[in-house]
Amino acid sequence: MVTELVHNVTRSRAYQLMEWKRYKEALDEAMKLLQEDPDDSEAYSLIALIYFRQDEHDHALHWCDEALRRDPENLQAWYVKTLSYYDSENWKQFDATIEQAIQLDPDEAVYYFLLANRKLTRNQYEPAKQQLLVALELDPDQALYLANLSYIEALLGDMEASKQLEKEALKRDAESKTVYLYLSWSADRRGDDQAQLLYLKNAIQLDPVDEQIRKEYLEGLQKNYFFYRILLAPSKWISRMKPWQVFLSWIVAWIVFRPLVVVFIVLYIIAFWLSKLLVHVKVFGWTFRRHK
């Protein structure tokens, strides 16, 4: 009884240290659990989770496999394994793993959110929406799912639904960088450049060192320059076309309007680099060291 109590205290301490981002100490506590019981599947999955939180996906997957070797139905191990493959964009392994994970834990909403995003990588907007609706059935107050659905509705062309979902997402969570990131994509798809920039600004204030957010924020600032926005306009029209339509349109344009196409490409390149330079000077000044 005493041993079990000590074991539970150690486990709770490890989770708490992980939430505080004191990962080394959390790992030390988790290793104590293995010393007490080398076949403790939950301890292995806990170690996997700690490594996952540090973006060390290879280590996370190793410890997931150790957990599943001892307990093939360890839900946390399947959860971490699925997320690790997703974050590392190992799509072949992700597709196989998430099917097994859902079979074991069909009520885990995040799996359907991940499946929706996987559908988006294939431009399957309606199937992505259906997966996200399942996620919202399981967790209707999750702002991230609402923000993602706002983005998908914009991709599907329903701008009013997109705006309404945007409002609902903000009501539920106005302090999440990821929610703001998805809402920025939604606003961009609706052609609302100011809203996109505002959401990216909010996101970067919450996490100034996030590389993806910083990159997209700087790209958003470029659109403030009218000359660049004008030349960028055709890209929004092209993004709504299917790949074969884009290819065919370029062939026709090149044959019929070759001089104009060449002029447009040259002007676009000049506008892109000029606006990029102006944004850099505005944000960083006249220094051109690599910013981390």
Tab-separated table of C-alpha atoms in Angstrom:
chain	number	residue	atom	x	y	z
A	1	MET	CA	0.000	0.000	0.000
A	2	VAL	CA	2.803	2.409	0.959
A	3	THR	CA	4.785	1.445	-2.147
A	4	GLU	CA	1.773	2.139	-4.370
A	5	LEU	CA	1.238	5.523	-2.706
A	6	VAL	CA	4.886	6.488	-3.245
A	7	HIS	CA	4.608	5.311	-6.870
A	8	ASN	CA	1.556	7.540	-7.460
A	9	VAL	CA	3.228	10.540	-5.834
A	10	THR	CA	6.286	10.091	-8.047
A	11	ARG	CA	4.086	9.824	-11.133
A	12	SER	CA	2.133	12.971	-10.203
A	13	ARG	CA	5.372	14.857	-9.559
A	14	ALA	CA	6.704	13.843	-12.980
A	15	TYR	CA	3.571	15.130	-14.716
A	16	GLN	CA	3.688	18.382	-12.774
A	17	LEU	CA	7.348	18.970	-13.591
A	18	MET	CA	6.587	18.310	-17.253
A	19	GLU	CA	3.796	20.932	-17.204
A	20	TRP	CA	6.301	23.380	-15.721
A	21	LYS	CA	8.650	22.483	-18.610
A	22	ARG	CA	11.263	21.164	-16.212
A	23	TYR	CA	11.815	18.214	-18.478
A	24	LYS	CA	15.083	16.884	-17.083
A	25	GLU	CA	13.621	16.658	-13.582
A	26	ALA	CA	10.437	15.113	-14.990
A	27	LEU	CA	12.526	12.441	-16.720
A	28	ASP	CA	14.392	11.729	-13.480
A	29	GLU	CA	11.085	11.124	-11.700
A	30	ALA	CA	9.799	8.923	-14.535
A	31	MET	CA	12.978	6.849	-14.445
A	32	LYS	CA	12.376	6.241	-10.743
A	33	LEU	CA	9.094	4.596	-11.732
A	34	LEU	CA	10.958	2.194	-14.016
A	35	GLN	CA	13.437	1.390	-11.271
A	36	GLU	CA	10.521	0.401	-9.071
A	37	ASP	CA	8.801	-1.572	-11.841
A	38	PRO	CA	10.658	-2.215	-15.132
A	39	ASP	CA	7.433	-3.481	-16.728
A	40	ASP	CA	5.363	-0.388	-15.925
A	41	SER	CA	3.885	0.477	-19.332
A	42	GLU	CA	2.539	3.793	-18.062
A	43	ALA	CA	6.035	4.873	-17.029
A	44	TYR	CA	7.328	4.199	-20.530
A	45	SER	CA	4.465	6.180	-22.090
A	46	LEU	CA	5.113	9.021	-19.647
A	47	ILE	CA	8.758	9.165	-20.734
A	48	ALA	CA	7.566	9.181	-24.354
A	49	LEU	CA	5.284	12.116	-23.597
A	50	ILE	CA	8.102	14.076	-21.948
A	51	TYR	CA	10.303	13.596	-24.998
A	52	PHE	CA	7.416	14.534	-27.298
A	53	ARG	CA	6.918	17.800	-25.401
A	54	GLN	CA	10.550	18.594	-26.218
A	55	ASP	CA	9.983	17.824	-29.933
A	56	GLU	CA	12.331	14.842	-29.716
A	57	HIS	CA	10.156	12.618	-31.847
A	58	ASP	CA	12.597	9.769	-32.385
A	59	HIS	CA	13.055	9.322	-28.631
A	60	ALA	CA	9.315	9.651	-28.083
A	61	LEU	CA	8.590	6.911	-30.625
A	62	HIS	CA	11.199	4.619	-29.069
A	63	TRP	CA	9.603	4.869	-25.632
A	64	CYS	CA	6.120	4.478	-27.127
A	65	ASP	CA	7.209	1.170	-28.648
A	66	GLU	CA	8.594	0.078	-25.269
A	67	ALA	CA	5.262	0.920	-23.632
A	68	LEU	CA	3.235	-0.885	-26.293
A	69	ARG	CA	5.486	-3.940	-26.114
A	70	ARG	CA	4.376	-4.300	-22.497
A	71	ASP	CA	0.781	-3.174	-23.029
A	72	PRO	CA	-0.507	-3.078	-26.644
A	73	GLU	CA	-3.543	-1.061	-25.523
A	74	ASN	CA	-1.711	1.722	-23.703
A	75	LEU	CA	-3.792	4.716	-24.824
A	76	GLN	CA	-1.230	7.357	-23.935
A	77	ALA	CA	1.448	5.552	-25.938
A	78	TRP	CA	-0.830	5.422	-28.994
A	79	TYR	CA	-1.652	9.104	-28.484
A	80	VAL	CA	2.005	10.173	-28.362
A	81	LYS	CA	2.943	7.873	-31.239
A	82	THR	CA	0.225	9.341	-33.462
A	83	LEU	CA	1.140	12.921	-32.611
A	84	SER	CA	4.846	12.242	-33.155
A	85	TYR	CA	4.277	10.906	-36.650
A	86	TYR	CA	1.962	13.845	-37.384
A	87	ASP	CA	4.380	16.511	-36.144
A	88	SER	CA	7.304	14.953	-38.018
A	89	GLU	CA	5.104	14.679	-41.160
A	90	ASN	CA	5.778	10.978	-41.498
A	91	TRP	CA	2.494	10.524	-43.301
A	92	LYS	CA	2.816	6.849	-44.202
A	93	GLN	CA	3.291	5.864	-40.560
A	94	PHE	CA	0.721	8.404	-39.400
A	95	ASP	CA	-1.985	7.016	-41.678
A	96	ALA	CA	-1.412	3.503	-40.354
A	97	THR	CA	-1.073	4.503	-36.697
A	98	ILE	CA	-4.105	6.747	-36.405
A	99	GLU	CA	-6.427	3.994	-37.618
A	100	GLN	CA	-5.275	1.747	-34.783
A	101	ALA	CA	-5.413	4.600	-32.293
A	102	ILE	CA	-9.039	5.401	-33.174
A	103	GLN	CA	-10.026	1.743	-32.906
A	104	LEU	CA	-8.720	1.695	-29.346
A	105	ASP	CA	-9.944	5.152	-28.342
A	106	PRO	CA	-12.748	6.336	-30.667
A	107	ASP	CA	-13.763	9.143	-28.290
A	108	GLU	CA	-10.426	11.002	-28.484
A	109	ALA	CA	-11.392	14.193	-30.323
A	110	VAL	CA	-7.863	15.200	-31.284
A	111	TYR	CA	-7.579	12.209	-33.629
A	112	TYR	CA	-10.369	13.568	-35.822
A	113	PHE	CA	-8.761	17.013	-35.759
A	114	LEU	CA	-5.522	15.444	-37.008
A	115	LEU	CA	-7.402	13.502	-39.678
A	116	ALA	CA	-9.050	16.744	-40.823
A	117	ASN	CA	-5.646	18.352	-41.220
A	118	ARG	CA	-4.383	15.278	-43.048
A	119	LYS	CA	-7.282	15.637	-45.497
A	120	LEU	CA	-6.315	19.294	-45.980
A	121	THR	CA	-2.816	18.255	-47.067
A	122	ARG	CA	-4.580	16.420	-49.904
A	123	ASN	CA	-6.954	19.344	-50.686
A	124	GLN	CA	-9.908	17.193	-49.591
A	125	TYR	CA	-11.909	20.019	-48.030
A	126	GLU	CA	-15.318	18.402	-47.590
A	127	PRO	CA	-13.906	15.181	-46.031
A	128	ALA	CA	-11.782	17.388	-43.763
A	129	LYS	CA	-14.909	19.220	-42.649
A	130	GLN	CA	-16.667	15.945	-41.825
A	131	GLN	CA	-13.761	14.805	-39.648
A	132	LEU	CA	-13.739	18.126	-37.833
A	133	LEU	CA	-17.477	17.923	-37.180
A	134	VAL	CA	-16.867	14.593	-35.426
A	135	ALA	CA	-14.159	16.253	-33.306
A	136	LEU	CA	-16.594	19.019	-32.352
A	137	GLU	CA	-19.264	16.507	-31.416
A	138	LEU	CA	-16.813	15.041	-28.923
A	139	ASP	CA	-15.421	18.389	-27.752
A	140	PRO	CA	-17.807	21.205	-28.793
A	141	ASP	CA	-16.037	23.945	-26.813
A	142	GLN	CA	-12.586	23.436	-28.315
A	143	ALA	CA	-11.652	26.796	-29.866
A	144	LEU	CA	-8.939	25.254	-32.036
A	145	TYR	CA	-11.440	22.979	-33.773
A	146	LEU	CA	-13.780	25.928	-34.390
A	147	ALA	CA	-10.908	27.998	-35.798
A	148	ASN	CA	-9.921	25.157	-38.104
A	149	LEU	CA	-13.519	24.734	-39.244
A	150	SER	CA	-13.617	28.478	-39.968
A	151	TYR	CA	-10.612	27.966	-42.234
A	152	ILE	CA	-12.192	24.968	-43.973
A	153	GLU	CA	-15.465	26.842	-44.573
A	154	ALA	CA	-13.438	29.629	-46.173
A	155	LEU	CA	-11.724	27.044	-48.385
A	156	LEU	CA	-15.156	25.731	-49.356
A	157	GLY	CA	-16.311	29.270	-50.196
A	158	ASP	CA	-18.829	29.767	-47.370
A	159	MET	CA	-17.473	33.078	-46.060
A	160	GLU	CA	-20.412	33.819	-43.742
A	161	ALA	CA	-20.061	30.472	-41.971
A	162	SER	CA	-16.329	31.103	-41.731
A	163	LYS	CA	-16.859	34.490	-40.043
A	164	GLN	CA	-19.400	33.069	-37.589
A	165	LEU	CA	-17.078	30.238	-36.587
A	166	GLU	CA	-14.294	32.793	-36.180
A	167	LYS	CA	-16.420	34.654	-33.620
A	168	GLU	CA	-17.257	31.430	-31.787
A	169	ALA	CA	-13.600	30.439	-31.601
A	170	LEU	CA	-12.613	33.810	-30.143
A	171	LYS	CA	-15.368	33.590	-27.531
A	172	ARG	CA	-13.963	30.319	-26.254
A	173	ASP	CA	-10.247	31.113	-26.339
A	174	ALA	CA	-8.636	34.452	-27.124
A	175	GLU	CA	-5.263	33.495	-25.653
A	176	SER	CA	-4.083	30.688	-27.933
A	177	LYS	CA	-1.376	31.285	-30.523
A	178	THR	CA	-2.551	28.238	-32.502
A	179	VAL	CA	-6.144	29.481	-32.603
A	180	TYR	CA	-4.903	32.833	-33.894
A	181	LEU	CA	-2.768	31.069	-36.496
A	182	TYR	CA	-5.744	29.130	-37.886
A	183	LEU	CA	-7.902	32.264	-37.830
A	184	SER	CA	-5.191	34.104	-39.773
A	185	TRP	CA	-5.369	31.434	-42.477
A	186	SER	CA	-9.149	31.750	-42.494
A	187	ALA	CA	-8.972	35.549	-42.838
A	188	ASP	CA	-6.370	35.245	-45.591
A	189	ARG	CA	-8.607	32.874	-47.529
A	190	ARG	CA	-11.491	35.361	-47.194
A	191	GLY	CA	-9.240	38.114	-48.517
A	192	ASP	CA	-9.271	40.024	-45.220
A	193	ASP	CA	-5.631	41.059	-45.041
A	194	GLN	CA	-6.063	43.342	-42.010
A	195	ALA	CA	-7.706	40.604	-39.929
A	196	GLN	CA	-5.006	38.155	-40.988
A	197	LEU	CA	-2.287	40.542	-39.837
A	198	LEU	CA	-4.087	41.256	-36.553
A	199	TYR	CA	-4.357	37.540	-35.720
A	200	LEU	CA	-0.709	36.949	-36.592
A	201	LYS	CA	0.268	39.927	-34.442
A	202	ASN	CA	-1.700	38.468	-31.526
A	203	ALA	CA	-0.069	35.074	-32.081
A	204	ILE	CA	3.445	36.472	-32.160
A	205	GLN	CA	2.816	38.448	-28.985
A	206	LEU	CA	1.899	35.192	-27.259
A	207	ASP	CA	4.984	33.388	-28.608
A	208	PRO	CA	7.603	35.715	-30.131
A	209	VAL	CA	10.064	32.889	-30.844
A	210	ASP	CA	7.749	30.599	-32.818
A	211	GLU	CA	9.477	30.358	-36.196
A	212	GLN	CA	6.344	29.586	-38.235
A	213	ILE	CA	4.361	32.464	-36.724
A	214	ARG	CA	7.219	34.925	-37.231
A	215	LYS	CA	7.583	33.866	-40.862
A	216	GLU	CA	3.863	34.218	-41.580
A	217	TYR	CA	3.689	37.541	-39.724
A	218	LEU	CA	6.467	38.987	-41.885
A	219	GLU	CA	4.711	37.668	-44.989
A	220	GLY	CA	1.492	39.294	-43.753
A	221	LEU	CA	3.276	42.629	-43.370
A	222	GLN	CA	4.345	42.420	-47.011
A	223	LYS	CA	0.706	42.527	-48.063
A	224	ASN	CA	0.371	45.996	-46.534
A	225	TYR	CA	2.210	47.342	-49.549
A	226	PHE	CA	-0.317	48.110	-52.266
A	227	PHE	CA	2.018	47.401	-55.209
A	228	TYR	CA	2.714	43.885	-53.872
A	229	ARG	CA	-0.939	43.223	-53.023
A	230	ILE	CA	-1.963	44.059	-56.612
A	231	LEU	CA	0.511	41.589	-58.092
A	232	LEU	CA	-0.445	38.989	-55.490
A	233	ALA	CA	-4.155	39.132	-56.382
A	234	PRO	CA	-3.997	36.524	-59.190
A	235	SER	CA	-2.525	33.964	-56.759
A	236	LYS	CA	-5.793	33.895	-54.793
A	237	TRP	CA	-7.697	33.161	-57.969
A	238	ILE	CA	-5.159	30.491	-58.963
A	239	SER	CA	-5.351	28.871	-55.500
A	240	ARG	CA	-9.025	28.079	-56.129
A	241	MET	CA	-8.181	26.162	-59.281
A	242	LYS	CA	-7.325	22.506	-59.595
A	243	PRO	CA	-3.715	21.615	-60.484
A	244	TRP	CA	-4.582	20.626	-64.050
A	245	GLN	CA	-6.457	23.913	-64.541
A	246	VAL	CA	-3.443	25.892	-63.317
A	247	PHE	CA	-1.132	23.970	-65.640
A	248	LEU	CA	-3.423	24.424	-68.651
A	249	SER	CA	-3.930	28.137	-67.912
A	250	TRP	CA	-0.184	28.758	-67.776
A	251	ILE	CA	0.332	26.983	-71.112
A	252	VAL	CA	-2.419	29.045	-72.781
A	253	ALA	CA	-1.171	32.294	-71.199
A	254	TRP	CA	2.407	31.565	-72.277
A	255	ILE	CA	1.364	30.872	-75.886
A	256	VAL	CA	-1.104	33.757	-76.250
A	257	PHE	CA	0.245	36.439	-73.891
A	258	ARG	CA	3.918	35.542	-73.607
A	259	PRO	CA	5.275	39.144	-73.389
A	260	LEU	CA	2.704	40.069	-70.716
A	261	VAL	CA	3.464	36.920	-68.732
A	262	VAL	CA	7.187	37.732	-68.767
A	263	VAL	CA	6.493	41.314	-67.653
A	264	PHE	CA	4.196	40.078	-64.869
A	265	ILE	CA	6.787	37.595	-63.597
A	266	VAL	CA	9.508	40.261	-63.571
A	267	LEU	CA	7.264	42.776	-61.789
A	268	TYR	CA	6.198	40.137	-59.266
A	269	ILE	CA	9.804	39.246	-58.420
A	270	ILE	CA	10.708	42.931	-58.008
A	271	ALA	CA	7.614	43.606	-55.852
A	272	PHE	CA	8.240	40.535	-53.714
A	273	TRP	CA	11.840	41.391	-52.873
A	274	LEU	CA	11.206	45.113	-52.491
A	275	SER	CA	8.306	44.558	-50.075
A	276	LYS	CA	10.374	41.943	-48.229
A	277	LEU	CA	13.207	44.467	-47.863
A	278	LEU	CA	10.844	47.185	-46.623
A	279	VAL	CA	9.330	44.825	-44.039
A	280	HIS	CA	12.777	43.756	-42.851
A	281	VAL	CA	13.874	47.366	-42.410
A	282	LYS	CA	10.618	48.203	-40.617
A	283	VAL	CA	10.941	45.317	-38.163
A	284	PHE	CA	14.698	44.823	-37.776
A	285	GLY	CA	16.218	48.061	-39.093
A	286	TRP	CA	19.171	48.120	-41.475
A	287	THR	CA	20.755	45.012	-39.993
A	288	PHE	CA	20.895	41.836	-41.994
A	289	ARG	CA	22.170	39.308	-39.502
A	290	ARG	CA	20.189	36.114	-39.239
A	291	HIS	CA	17.440	36.618	-36.630
A	292	LYS	CA	16.676	33.709	-34.320
